[in-house]
Amino acid sequence: MMQTSMSLSKSKTDLSDASRDKVKILVLGEAGVGKTTFAQSVKGKAVRNPTWTVGCSVDVVEHSYKAGTPQETLYLIELWDVGGSRSHRNSRHVFYQNAHGVILVHDLENRKSEEALRLWLTELFDDTPNCVNSPLHPSSSFSRLPTFDTEGLAGERSQMPILVVGAKLDMAPQRPRSQIATDCGVDELTLDCRQPISPGSTNGLKLSRFFDRVIDKQTAPTERRRLTSQGYNVVDRRRRLY
Amino acid sequence: MIIVADTLVMLFSEVLFFAGGWLFFMKQLFRDYEVQQRTVQLMFSVTFALSCTLFELIIFEIVGVLHSSSRFLHWKLGLFLILFVLIVILPYYTAYSVFKNIRLIQKHIVVPLSVFSWMVFIYFFWKLGDPFPMLSPKHGILSIEQAISRIGVIGVTVMALLSGFGAVNAPYTYMTVFMRPVSDNSITQMERKLSQTMDILVAKKRRLALAERERAMAVFSRGSEEGGLLRRLWGTVSPAGSALREQINTLETESAGLEELSRHLFLEVVELRNMKERLEYSQTWQGRYFNVMGHFFSVYCVWKIFMATINIVFDRVGKVDPVTRGIEIAVKYMGFQIDIPFYSQHISFILVGVIVLTSIRGLLITLTKFFYAISSSKSSNIIVLLLAQIMGMYFVSSVLLMRMNMPSEYRSIVTEVLGDLQFNFYHRWFDVIFLISALSSIGFLYLAHKQAPADTDALS
């Protein structure tokens, strides 16, 4: 009992440490591809009948950065599951601020949802979705948007790690590797989101590697500074507290 | 020989219409989805092609292309085919698709179940004829007239609903009088509120994740340290354990509340931005043009509502079509000396052609908007089948109502084929439903207008 109350008070003071390390990953994709189910399965919960996501729903997932090594630390990763309805396109940019990584979800049953991922990348990296004359304006919904150079964009913004997820594997088991994953040179997961992701499986390892890459990009400079000034003790203190 | 040549012409035009329907399906309707079942696409295109053939035959009747007996033959054939598609094929295939998608039903009972539901559909379809004074009792049970009369009722209802709503919605959307001003400041403020709410929500979720981890660790660590079932149970019900549980429950409730708030704020931001885009659009040349058109549409809408009310109240029946009446006015009051049959033919052709084209285009646009609004990847096939059914019924009943717009010498083919339908009933029914639809749309738009978020700039 004493120990639990002590660990409670410890976790209260640790919040200031944990909140400094914000790791934000966006989960993007067309409406109905399975983003909400995917985010819940990463957290370990199964969703029976998901409803349409309005706006954005956030899930916080624990992740052991560099698991199995002496530098293992616990991070809290925020998965921002942004609703994919076309009619809400003009207001979604509010959620894109300060993101450190992006997970692109497409439906293996529907090839067009994979092609639409390029448009999602454009929307994410383009800062002018509200201009009336821009091709992203909803009044031009009858015209097909021009294709763009995925490699160029991914290269330009190579700061942000990308992961491609193909959902609904149980409905379409035969699909090959998606074009956008090849173009951007990133990993791709294919899974049935209603099954849990076991940590040792290929999908689990790819996911873990992706989270590690995101944390690397986000915390690398400050982490190194801390280690050199205070040595091993900082990392050790964190491990005991969590 | 003539009949063969005419049939070839008809076949060629039917193939053209089929290709048009196929393209529309692929490029516009199923823009976001992959076509898994070609049968659905086939049925949609076939319905579209048959409907367009009916319109084409009316125009041929006016212009006088093709031999009259072959026209009559193709009329009968086209009507029979489209009725067969609308009554037998489409409902059966819709029921079959629905049952195939439900997982609880086993494979071998899908077909009998679909046949059974088709029979239920036919029963209700039949019963539809009872409350309406549709037929003179001369005809038998399985005649074309019986089927067309029922399809006519459904189709005319759909037409009047869409027409009523469209007549009211067009001026409301186009005219700037109804648009509320939105400042950039209010949008930025609302977005900032949304960001702040999301930040607070994320902080709570982090605390929740940590607390849940504590709870999991507490149970395990106690068990491994001291062992024993009782000690572990004590850990979960102890005051410290229950304090943790309470903390978790509070955090969960607070998170749920914040999520609801964030959704509400997001929808407000969407509405503000939509209004701003509409205002910006109305400043462009196209927008100004539509604004002016909106004024004309509102006058037209009021006039139509007025005429519908008059028709119902005074039980008026229009005997003369607008073309003949227009020519009469031109000859009597303005003294033009014109060759009546020649002008009557050409003007009817133009009028009917314009009506046909605008009704096809209008229906396709409405179907597309409807489809985008309600479809998902699972239900897209079934929704397309339902839309094909509505489209077929709509076009068949437009043929019925079109009869009123043509001079009497061209009405003969329609009257001959469709028999002794009580055409006046359909016009009356159209007026009634149009009135109901227009008045309810005015009511709904008024309520929606009042509910829209006020500009917070004025308040802050």
XYZ file of C-alpha atoms in Angstrom:
702
model
C 0.000 0.000 0.000
C 2.771 2.340 0.950
C 4.508 1.561 -2.257
C 1.471 2.309 -4.436
C 0.883 5.646 -2.706
C 4.543 6.503 -3.124
C 4.496 5.577 -6.792
C 1.312 7.642 -7.199
C 2.987 10.744 -5.841
C 6.068 10.016 -7.940
C 3.989 9.762 -11.095
C 2.424 13.131 -10.302
C 5.781 14.861 -10.251
C 6.849 12.984 -13.346
C 4.077 14.535 -15.399
C 6.190 17.617 -15.940
C 8.933 15.434 -17.393
C 6.565 13.416 -19.556
C 4.758 16.457 -20.896
C 8.007 17.962 -22.112
C 8.480 15.087 -24.515
C 5.554 15.568 -26.828
C 5.532 13.061 -29.642
C 2.666 13.655 -32.047
C 1.875 11.313 -34.917
C -0.983 11.967 -37.361
C -3.100 9.101 -38.721
C -4.447 10.166 -42.122
C -6.492 8.528 -44.868
C -9.809 8.584 -46.696
C -13.082 8.222 -44.814
C -13.900 4.659 -43.861
C -10.516 3.004 -44.515
C -10.022 1.943 -40.890
C -7.934 4.648 -39.196
C -9.921 4.569 -35.945
C -9.813 0.768 -35.794
C -6.066 0.862 -36.454
C -5.379 3.443 -33.727
C -7.386 1.411 -31.229
C -5.617 -1.815 -32.154
C -2.222 -0.152 -31.574
C -3.514 0.729 -28.119
C -4.607 -2.875 -27.695
C -8.364 -2.436 -27.777
C -10.765 -3.931 -30.305
C -13.491 -1.731 -31.784
C -16.663 -3.515 -32.831
C -18.691 -0.845 -34.657
C -16.699 2.327 -35.138
C -18.606 5.466 -36.029
C -17.451 8.184 -38.411
C -14.753 10.270 -36.767
C -15.759 13.922 -36.604
C -12.817 16.295 -36.198
C -10.003 14.410 -34.491
C -9.767 11.778 -31.781
C -6.537 11.365 -29.837
C -5.160 8.151 -28.343
C -2.108 8.042 -26.113
C 0.025 4.924 -26.482
C 3.000 3.822 -24.405
C 6.087 2.894 -26.340
C 9.444 1.617 -25.120
C 12.020 3.559 -27.059
C 15.033 1.341 -27.896
C 13.510 -1.640 -26.109
C 15.987 -4.253 -25.014
C 18.976 -1.910 -24.849
C 20.379 -0.062 -21.810
C 18.927 3.188 -23.216
C 15.379 1.874 -22.993
C 12.927 4.628 -22.024
C 9.197 4.907 -21.938
C 7.557 7.496 -24.157
C 3.942 8.505 -24.449
C 3.046 8.787 -28.124
C -0.067 10.690 -29.201
C -1.909 9.237 -32.174
C -4.091 11.939 -33.723
C -6.767 10.144 -35.747
C -8.097 12.861 -38.087
C -11.554 12.329 -39.617
C -11.402 11.871 -43.390
C -14.701 13.339 -44.622
C -14.259 15.447 -47.710
C -16.615 18.123 -46.420
C -14.374 18.880 -43.444
C -11.259 19.438 -45.518
C -11.137 23.202 -45.039
C -10.786 23.026 -41.258
C -8.495 20.058 -40.722
C -5.262 22.043 -40.834
C -5.800 23.004 -37.172
C -4.756 19.476 -36.184
C -1.650 19.359 -38.343
C 0.428 21.793 -36.259
C 3.645 20.467 -34.730
C 3.330 16.897 -35.957
C 6.408 14.700 -35.775
C 5.363 11.750 -37.908
C 2.531 10.585 -40.147
C 0.829 7.221 -40.651
C -1.045 6.920 -43.982
C -3.851 4.368 -43.932
C -5.485 2.936 -47.037
C -8.043 0.233 -47.695
C -6.655 -2.832 -49.457
C -10.080 -3.501 -50.975
C -10.244 -0.133 -52.690
C -7.323 0.918 -54.867
C -8.552 4.490 -55.121
C -8.043 5.055 -51.392
C -4.336 4.401 -51.936
C -4.130 6.872 -54.810
C -5.870 9.411 -52.602
C -2.964 9.209 -50.121
C -0.928 11.443 -52.415
C -3.589 14.107 -52.061
C -3.411 13.712 -48.307
C 0.324 14.342 -48.373
C -0.258 17.440 -50.489
C -2.880 18.630 -48.051
C -0.527 18.084 -45.137
C 2.459 19.861 -46.649
C 0.601 22.577 -48.520
C -0.294 25.591 -46.410
C -2.968 27.140 -48.577
C -6.074 24.955 -48.522
C -8.430 27.866 -48.042
C -7.800 29.801 -51.211
C -10.938 29.789 -53.390
C -8.994 29.296 -56.596
C -6.825 26.484 -55.341
C -7.605 23.063 -56.790
C -8.260 21.815 -53.284
C -11.360 23.988 -53.037
C -14.450 21.822 -52.601
C -16.311 23.551 -55.411
C -13.913 21.935 -57.860
C -14.761 18.508 -56.577
C -15.785 17.305 -60.024
C -12.314 17.785 -61.490
C -9.551 15.347 -60.801
C -6.581 16.879 -59.008
C -3.226 16.778 -60.810
C -0.714 14.178 -59.703
C 2.399 15.449 -58.067
C 5.911 14.256 -57.519
C 5.774 12.130 -54.374
C 9.500 11.674 -54.261
C 10.089 15.395 -54.390
C 7.705 16.102 -51.574
C 8.910 13.248 -49.427
C 12.485 14.284 -50.045
C 11.787 17.928 -49.323
C 10.037 17.163 -46.087
C 12.156 14.154 -45.243
C 12.176 15.472 -41.706
C 8.860 13.754 -41.135
C 8.889 9.948 -40.991
C 6.054 8.251 -42.876
C 4.514 4.817 -42.419
C 1.972 3.286 -44.816
C -0.683 0.934 -43.445
C -2.937 -1.232 -45.593
C -6.072 -2.146 -43.662
C -8.750 -4.799 -44.194
C -6.300 -7.523 -45.183
C -8.950 -10.165 -44.471
C -11.072 -8.808 -47.363
C -8.290 -8.584 -49.972
C -5.273 -10.750 -49.184
C -3.634 -10.569 -52.606
C -2.544 -6.967 -52.959
C 1.119 -6.213 -53.710
C 3.181 -3.492 -52.085
C 1.533 -0.134 -52.574
C 2.927 2.376 -55.024
C 3.202 5.216 -52.575
C 5.296 3.157 -50.142
C 7.716 2.371 -52.951
C 7.815 5.989 -54.139
C 8.556 7.397 -50.714
C 10.816 4.517 -49.767
C 9.029 3.793 -46.507
C 7.759 0.728 -44.665
C 4.327 -0.687 -45.218
C 2.159 -2.715 -42.840
C -0.715 -4.841 -44.105
C -3.062 -6.146 -41.467
C -6.569 -6.877 -40.355
C -7.046 -4.123 -37.788
C -9.474 -6.101 -35.721
C -6.760 -8.542 -34.689
C -4.272 -7.348 -32.050
C -0.752 -6.512 -33.198
C 1.573 -8.870 -31.358
C 4.897 -7.205 -30.501
C 7.137 -9.908 -31.986
C 5.437 -10.126 -35.387
C 6.744 -8.361 -38.509
C 4.034 -5.721 -38.224
C 4.826 -5.151 -34.566
C 8.533 -4.741 -35.317
C 7.920 -2.330 -38.201
C 5.617 -0.251 -36.009
C 8.156 -0.207 -33.213
C 10.929 0.829 -35.609
C 8.729 3.623 -36.962
C 7.994 4.969 -33.477
C 11.697 4.859 -32.676
C 12.487 6.845 -35.826
C 9.899 9.472 -34.946
C 11.305 9.835 -31.431
C 14.829 10.052 -32.838
C 13.869 12.907 -35.112
C 11.984 14.688 -32.398
C 14.190 14.423 -29.333
C 17.680 13.782 -30.690
C 19.306 17.212 -30.046
C 17.992 17.749 -26.469
C 18.554 14.120 -25.480
C 22.171 14.243 -26.498
C 22.671 17.502 -24.650
C 21.220 16.061 -21.469
C 23.299 12.934 -21.632
C 26.584 14.783 -22.099
C 25.890 17.233 -19.272
C 24.620 14.752 -16.704
C 25.782 11.430 -18.042
C 24.026 8.211 -17.389
C 22.057 9.388 -14.344
C 19.235 11.123 -16.210
C 18.311 8.023 -18.171
C 18.629 5.866 -15.079
C 16.313 8.140 -13.069
C 13.689 7.966 -15.771
C 13.712 4.202 -15.855
C 13.169 3.873 -12.135
C 10.354 6.430 -12.075
C 8.365 4.805 -14.825
C -37.071 -3.103 -94.860
C -37.934 0.242 -93.366
C -38.442 -1.378 -90.029
C -34.972 -2.944 -90.156
C -33.328 0.370 -90.983
C -35.229 2.133 -88.201
C -34.313 -0.590 -85.746
C -30.648 -0.152 -86.611
C -30.900 3.563 -85.947
C -32.545 2.910 -82.598
C -29.948 0.307 -81.659
C -27.136 2.675 -82.501
C -28.581 5.420 -80.328
C -29.190 2.956 -77.510
C -25.555 1.897 -77.579
C -24.567 5.564 -77.390
C -26.747 6.132 -74.332
C -25.413 2.984 -72.719
C -21.852 4.219 -73.189
C -22.865 7.583 -71.714
C -24.318 5.935 -68.618
C -21.227 3.717 -68.228
C -18.883 6.697 -68.410
C -20.960 8.726 -65.965
C -20.853 5.846 -63.516
C -17.109 5.422 -63.750
C -16.011 9.022 -63.792
C -18.486 10.774 -61.523
C -20.425 8.401 -59.347
C -17.793 5.836 -58.450
C -14.987 8.354 -58.358
C -13.690 7.256 -54.949
C -14.360 3.547 -55.060
C -13.051 0.624 -57.010
C -15.732 -1.161 -59.049
C -15.949 -4.646 -57.577
C -19.158 -5.799 -59.209
C -19.550 -5.042 -62.876
C -23.196 -6.179 -62.754
C -24.155 -3.086 -60.785
C -22.521 -0.823 -63.341
C -24.241 -2.752 -66.131
C -27.673 -2.362 -64.581
C -27.237 1.332 -63.989
C -26.177 1.907 -67.586
C -29.014 -0.225 -68.962
C -31.624 1.715 -66.967
C -30.129 4.994 -68.112
C -30.041 3.878 -71.765
C -33.667 2.696 -71.749
C -34.871 5.939 -70.150
C -33.035 8.064 -72.694
C -34.552 5.964 -75.493
C -38.043 6.924 -74.321
C -37.170 10.612 -74.445
C -35.591 10.159 -77.840
C -38.790 8.591 -79.201
C -40.848 11.563 -78.031
C -38.517 13.934 -79.839
C -38.635 11.748 -82.939
C -42.418 11.917 -82.725
C -42.366 15.696 -82.790
C -39.770 16.050 -85.508
C -41.189 13.196 -87.590
C -38.090 11.056 -87.930
C -38.620 7.345 -88.634
C -41.751 5.616 -89.758
C -44.704 5.934 -87.399
C -45.349 2.208 -87.109
C -41.738 1.468 -86.214
C -41.863 4.302 -83.666
C -44.927 2.698 -82.122
C -43.218 -0.681 -82.052
C -40.131 0.699 -80.344
C -42.272 2.590 -77.859
C -44.011 -0.580 -76.788
C -40.754 -2.486 -76.676
C -38.882 0.189 -74.736
C -41.669 0.595 -72.199
C -41.952 -3.126 -71.672
C -38.190 -3.497 -71.178
C -37.847 -0.657 -68.719
C -40.845 -1.853 -66.734
C -39.327 -5.313 -66.593
C -36.040 -3.877 -65.325
C -37.708 -1.633 -62.757
C -40.155 -4.174 -61.383
C -38.353 -7.490 -61.673
C -34.599 -7.194 -62.112
C -33.580 -4.241 -59.966
C -35.594 -5.079 -56.817
C -34.505 -8.717 -56.946
C -30.838 -7.844 -57.383
C -31.003 -5.213 -54.630
C -32.444 -7.769 -52.191
C -29.804 -10.284 -53.283
C -26.941 -7.805 -52.684
C -28.283 -6.830 -49.274
C -28.583 -10.419 -48.134
C -25.228 -11.424 -49.543
C -23.522 -8.735 -47.457
C -25.048 -9.720 -44.149
C -22.732 -12.223 -42.573
C -25.249 -14.045 -40.430
C -27.054 -15.519 -43.419
C -25.689 -18.695 -44.930
C -25.012 -19.022 -48.633
C -27.720 -21.437 -49.630
C -30.617 -19.432 -48.265
C -29.643 -16.104 -49.876
C -31.456 -16.841 -53.158
C -34.766 -18.092 -51.666
C -34.725 -15.164 -49.237
C -34.249 -12.705 -52.101
C -37.108 -14.261 -54.061
C -39.305 -14.013 -50.984
C -38.500 -10.348 -50.410
C -39.150 -9.660 -54.090
C -42.627 -11.099 -53.651
C -43.176 -8.879 -50.626
C -42.122 -5.925 -52.771
C -44.569 -6.917 -55.523
C -47.374 -7.194 -52.978
C -46.796 -3.674 -51.658
C -46.312 -2.397 -55.181
C -49.734 -3.770 -56.048
C -51.346 -2.375 -52.933
C -50.077 1.050 -53.923
C -52.830 1.262 -56.511
C -55.730 0.978 -54.074
C -56.085 4.470 -52.626
C -55.636 6.285 -55.944
C -58.260 6.745 -58.672
C -55.931 5.592 -61.363
C -57.518 3.266 -63.825
C -60.671 2.878 -65.733
C -61.781 -0.674 -65.071
C -61.529 -1.800 -68.685
C -58.079 -3.328 -68.494
C -56.941 -6.657 -67.182
C -54.514 -7.436 -64.392
C -51.184 -7.857 -66.154
C -51.255 -4.945 -68.539
C -48.675 -2.280 -69.029
C -51.118 0.321 -67.765
C -51.326 -1.248 -64.316
C -47.581 -1.223 -63.870
C -47.055 2.222 -65.315
C -49.739 3.777 -63.172
C -48.019 2.636 -59.989
C -44.569 3.550 -61.174
C -46.009 6.873 -62.209
C -47.199 7.599 -58.690
C -43.812 6.893 -57.143
C -41.910 8.740 -59.849
C -44.164 11.794 -59.712
C -43.761 11.926 -55.934
C -39.961 11.899 -56.282
C -40.098 14.548 -59.008
C -42.338 16.833 -56.999
C -40.216 16.473 -53.838
C -37.006 17.304 -55.671
C -38.639 20.095 -57.612
C -40.132 21.678 -54.503
C -36.902 21.550 -52.578
C -34.877 22.773 -55.556
C -37.202 25.708 -56.177
C -36.728 26.936 -52.629
C -33.068 26.036 -52.181
C -31.782 27.687 -55.367
C -32.604 31.298 -54.394
C -31.460 30.669 -50.813
C -28.035 29.424 -51.944
C -27.450 31.934 -54.688
C -28.627 35.158 -53.161
C -26.240 37.130 -50.974
C -29.095 38.518 -48.907
C -29.173 35.286 -46.959
C -25.443 35.035 -46.347
C -24.181 36.114 -42.949
C -20.922 38.074 -42.811
C -17.987 36.233 -41.268
C -14.766 37.954 -40.198
C -11.346 36.303 -40.286
C -10.955 37.173 -36.628
C -13.869 35.030 -35.512
C -12.515 32.072 -37.460
C -9.058 32.462 -35.900
C -10.539 32.739 -32.427
C -12.636 29.631 -32.879
C -9.616 27.721 -34.203
C -7.556 28.846 -31.233
C -10.284 27.606 -28.884
C -10.220 24.279 -30.693
C -6.407 23.983 -30.381
C -6.543 24.804 -26.688
C -9.262 22.217 -26.097
C -7.206 19.611 -27.941
C -4.134 20.458 -25.829
C -6.059 20.045 -22.592
C -7.582 16.804 -23.886
C -4.158 15.420 -24.789
C -2.756 16.311 -21.346
C -5.650 14.476 -19.687
C -5.151 11.457 -21.916
C -1.473 11.313 -21.015
C -2.329 11.392 -17.330
C -4.892 8.682 -17.947
C -2.320 6.487 -19.722
C 0.106 6.904 -16.815
C -2.599 6.128 -14.243
C -3.646 3.006 -16.100
C -0.041 1.895 -16.248
C 0.197 2.450 -12.472
C -2.840 0.309 -11.923
C -1.482 -2.519 -14.049
C 1.914 -2.337 -12.371
C 0.424 -2.195 -8.854
C -1.425 -5.456 -9.270
C 1.569 -7.259 -10.705
C 4.242 -5.855 -8.425
C 2.325 -6.650 -5.281
C 1.655 -10.162 -6.466
C 5.297 -10.925 -7.204
C 6.601 -9.369 -4.003
C 4.423 -10.909 -1.364
C 2.581 -13.640 -3.176
C -0.778 -14.977 -2.152
C -4.188 -14.409 -3.573
C -5.548 -12.472 -0.622
C -2.742 -9.914 -0.643
C -3.293 -9.230 -4.335
C -7.027 -8.850 -3.842
C -6.389 -6.472 -0.980
C -4.239 -4.412 -3.325
C -7.125 -3.794 -5.670
C -9.754 -2.939 -3.054
C -7.471 -1.009 -0.694
C -7.953 2.756 -0.275
C -4.890 3.488 -2.394
C -6.125 1.119 -5.109
C -9.592 2.638 -5.078
C -8.157 6.165 -5.149
C -6.343 5.178 -8.322
C -9.524 3.717 -9.772
C -11.407 6.896 -8.962
C -8.712 8.997 -10.542
C -8.960 6.887 -13.698
C -12.748 7.209 -13.785
C -12.626 10.981 -13.326
C -10.046 11.340 -16.076
C -12.116 9.182 -18.410
C -15.275 11.223 -17.827
C -13.408 14.491 -18.268
C -11.800 13.226 -21.494
C -15.171 12.190 -22.902
C -16.566 15.651 -22.131
C -13.603 17.379 -23.762
C -13.887 15.164 -26.841
C -17.528 16.161 -27.237
C -16.574 19.828 -26.881
C -13.791 19.496 -29.438
C -16.184 17.921 -31.951
C -18.663 20.732 -31.440
C -15.983 23.403 -31.889
C -14.651 21.659 -34.991
C -18.092 21.632 -36.614
C -18.463 25.331 -35.850
C -15.131 26.063 -37.521
C -16.262 24.065 -40.564
C -19.480 26.048 -40.800
C -17.713 29.398 -40.451
C -15.220 28.496 -43.154
C -17.976 27.257 -45.476
C -19.825 30.537 -45.062
C -16.637 32.485 -45.744
C -16.016 30.487 -48.928
C -19.565 31.163 -50.095
C -19.082 34.876 -49.493
C -15.798 34.892 -51.387
C -17.394 32.976 -54.255
C -20.271 35.421 -54.461
C -17.793 38.244 -55.112
C -16.524 36.601 -58.289
C -18.211 37.069 -61.694
C -19.862 33.662 -61.532
C -21.120 34.396 -58.069
C -22.647 37.713 -59.126
C -24.333 36.062 -62.085
C -25.839 33.432 -59.804
C -26.939 36.128 -57.399
C -28.958 37.815 -60.157
C -30.338 34.463 -61.302
C -31.304 33.832 -57.714
C -33.629 36.809 -57.803
C -35.360 35.426 -60.904
C -35.572 31.986 -59.328
C -37.226 33.362 -56.230
C -39.888 35.053 -58.363
C -40.386 31.806 -60.304
C -40.609 29.847 -57.063
C -43.273 32.114 -55.597
C -45.229 31.963 -58.865
C -45.100 28.168 -58.968
C -46.278 27.864 -55.376
C -49.098 30.253 -56.156
C -50.133 28.336 -59.288
C -49.998 25.003 -57.461
C -52.302 26.367 -54.764
C -54.722 27.762 -57.359
C -54.763 24.464 -59.244
C -55.585 22.521 -56.121
C -58.132 24.923 -54.723
C -60.019 25.548 -57.925
C -59.463 22.051 -59.325
C -58.246 23.535 -62.556
C -57.334 21.272 -65.426
C -55.068 22.619 -68.110
C -56.438 21.701 -71.501
C -54.161 23.669 -73.716
C -50.410 23.272 -73.702
C -48.115 26.304 -73.399
C -46.887 26.113 -76.994
C -50.324 26.371 -78.582
C -51.349 29.018 -76.082
C -48.243 31.065 -76.794
C -48.904 30.896 -80.521
C -52.541 31.862 -79.976
C -51.487 34.922 -78.022
C -48.941 35.830 -80.686
C -51.533 35.577 -83.465
C -54.542 37.170 -81.766
C -53.118 39.959 -79.696
C -49.944 40.829 -81.502
C -51.183 40.223 -85.019
C -48.314 38.099 -86.290
C -49.136 36.114 -89.381
C -47.318 32.874 -88.884
C -47.482 29.396 -90.274
C -48.949 27.672 -87.246
C -48.097 24.004 -87.855
C -44.490 24.826 -88.790
C -43.828 27.002 -85.746
C -45.777 24.749 -83.447
C -43.587 21.833 -84.414
C -40.296 23.660 -84.005
C -41.165 25.362 -80.772
C -42.439 22.116 -79.261
C -39.229 20.455 -80.312
C -37.111 23.094 -78.626
C -39.264 23.200 -75.505
C -39.393 19.453 -75.067
C -35.691 19.148 -75.857
C -34.766 21.722 -73.228
C -37.001 20.100 -70.648
C -35.539 16.660 -71.343
C -31.927 17.819 -71.183
C -32.322 19.878 -68.034
C -34.239 17.155 -66.227
C -31.615 14.521 -67.097
C -28.748 16.795 -66.071
C -30.541 17.932 -62.910
C -31.314 14.401 -61.819
C -27.781 13.153 -62.433
C -26.286 16.012 -60.422
C -28.731 15.420 -57.563
C -27.987 11.692 -57.585
C -24.253 12.385 -57.462
C -24.554 14.749 -54.514
C -26.798 12.320 -52.697
C -24.410 9.463 -53.353
C -21.370 11.355 -52.048
C -23.249 12.328 -48.921
C -24.451 8.915 -47.804
C -22.276 6.237 -49.344
C -19.494 4.309 -47.701
C -17.253 1.635 -49.133
C -19.543 -1.119 -47.879
C -22.886 0.252 -48.978
C -21.908 1.842 -52.292
C -23.244 -0.962 -54.499
C -26.633 -1.117 -52.827
C -27.026 2.650 -52.907
C -26.256 2.684 -56.631
C -28.954 0.072 -57.248
C -31.486 2.121 -55.307
C -30.477 5.238 -57.217
C -30.886 3.373 -60.524
C -34.410 2.401 -59.461
C -35.301 5.995 -58.543
C -33.788 7.263 -61.777
C -35.841 4.824 -63.873
C -39.083 5.718 -62.129
C -38.319 9.420 -62.397
C -37.735 9.276 -66.138
C -40.833 7.174 -66.818
C -43.021 9.633 -64.955
C -41.423 12.607 -66.699
C -42.617 11.041 -69.925
C -46.125 10.951 -68.438
C -46.041 14.568 -67.360
C -44.389 15.739 -70.557
C -47.598 14.979 -72.376
C -49.055 18.170 -71.021
C -46.371 20.271 -72.642
C -46.959 18.995 -76.151
C -49.602 20.050 -78.656
C -52.426 17.550 -79.094
C -51.265 16.184 -82.443
C -48.101 14.848 -80.800
C -49.766 13.567 -77.702
C -51.312 10.708 -79.606
C -48.398 8.354 -79.345
C -48.115 8.778 -75.627
C -51.835 8.386 -75.127
C -52.008 5.392 -77.431
C -49.274 3.453 -75.732
C -50.053 4.371 -72.188
C -53.733 3.754 -72.655
C -56.384 5.388 -70.575
C -54.337 6.605 -67.678
C -55.933 9.428 -65.802
C -53.319 11.992 -66.696
C -55.062 14.756 -64.809
C -54.653 12.846 -61.601
C -50.897 12.838 -62.014
C -50.746 16.586 -62.529
C -52.872 17.138 -59.467
C -50.718 14.776 -57.428
C -47.598 16.624 -58.608
C -49.050 19.945 -57.484
C -49.960 18.604 -54.051
C -46.562 17.063 -53.357
C -44.767 20.094 -54.808
C -46.638 22.379 -52.448
C -45.920 20.215 -49.419
C -42.243 19.901 -50.351
C -41.748 23.618 -51.037
C -43.444 24.735 -47.836
C -41.534 22.242 -45.665
C -38.249 23.288 -47.301
C -39.004 26.914 -46.483
C -39.673 25.856 -42.884
C -36.453 23.848 -42.590
C -34.271 26.494 -44.179
C -35.738 29.118 -41.888
C -34.905 27.030 -38.816
C -31.409 26.225 -40.103
C -30.778 29.897 -40.812
C -31.684 30.833 -37.275
C -29.403 28.155 -35.807
C -26.249 29.248 -37.631
C -23.451 30.504 -35.341
C -23.492 34.264 -34.844
C -20.409 36.289 -35.584
C -18.485 36.307 -32.289
C -16.692 39.499 -33.283
C -19.762 41.518 -32.427
C -19.939 39.924 -28.989
C -16.253 40.022 -27.991
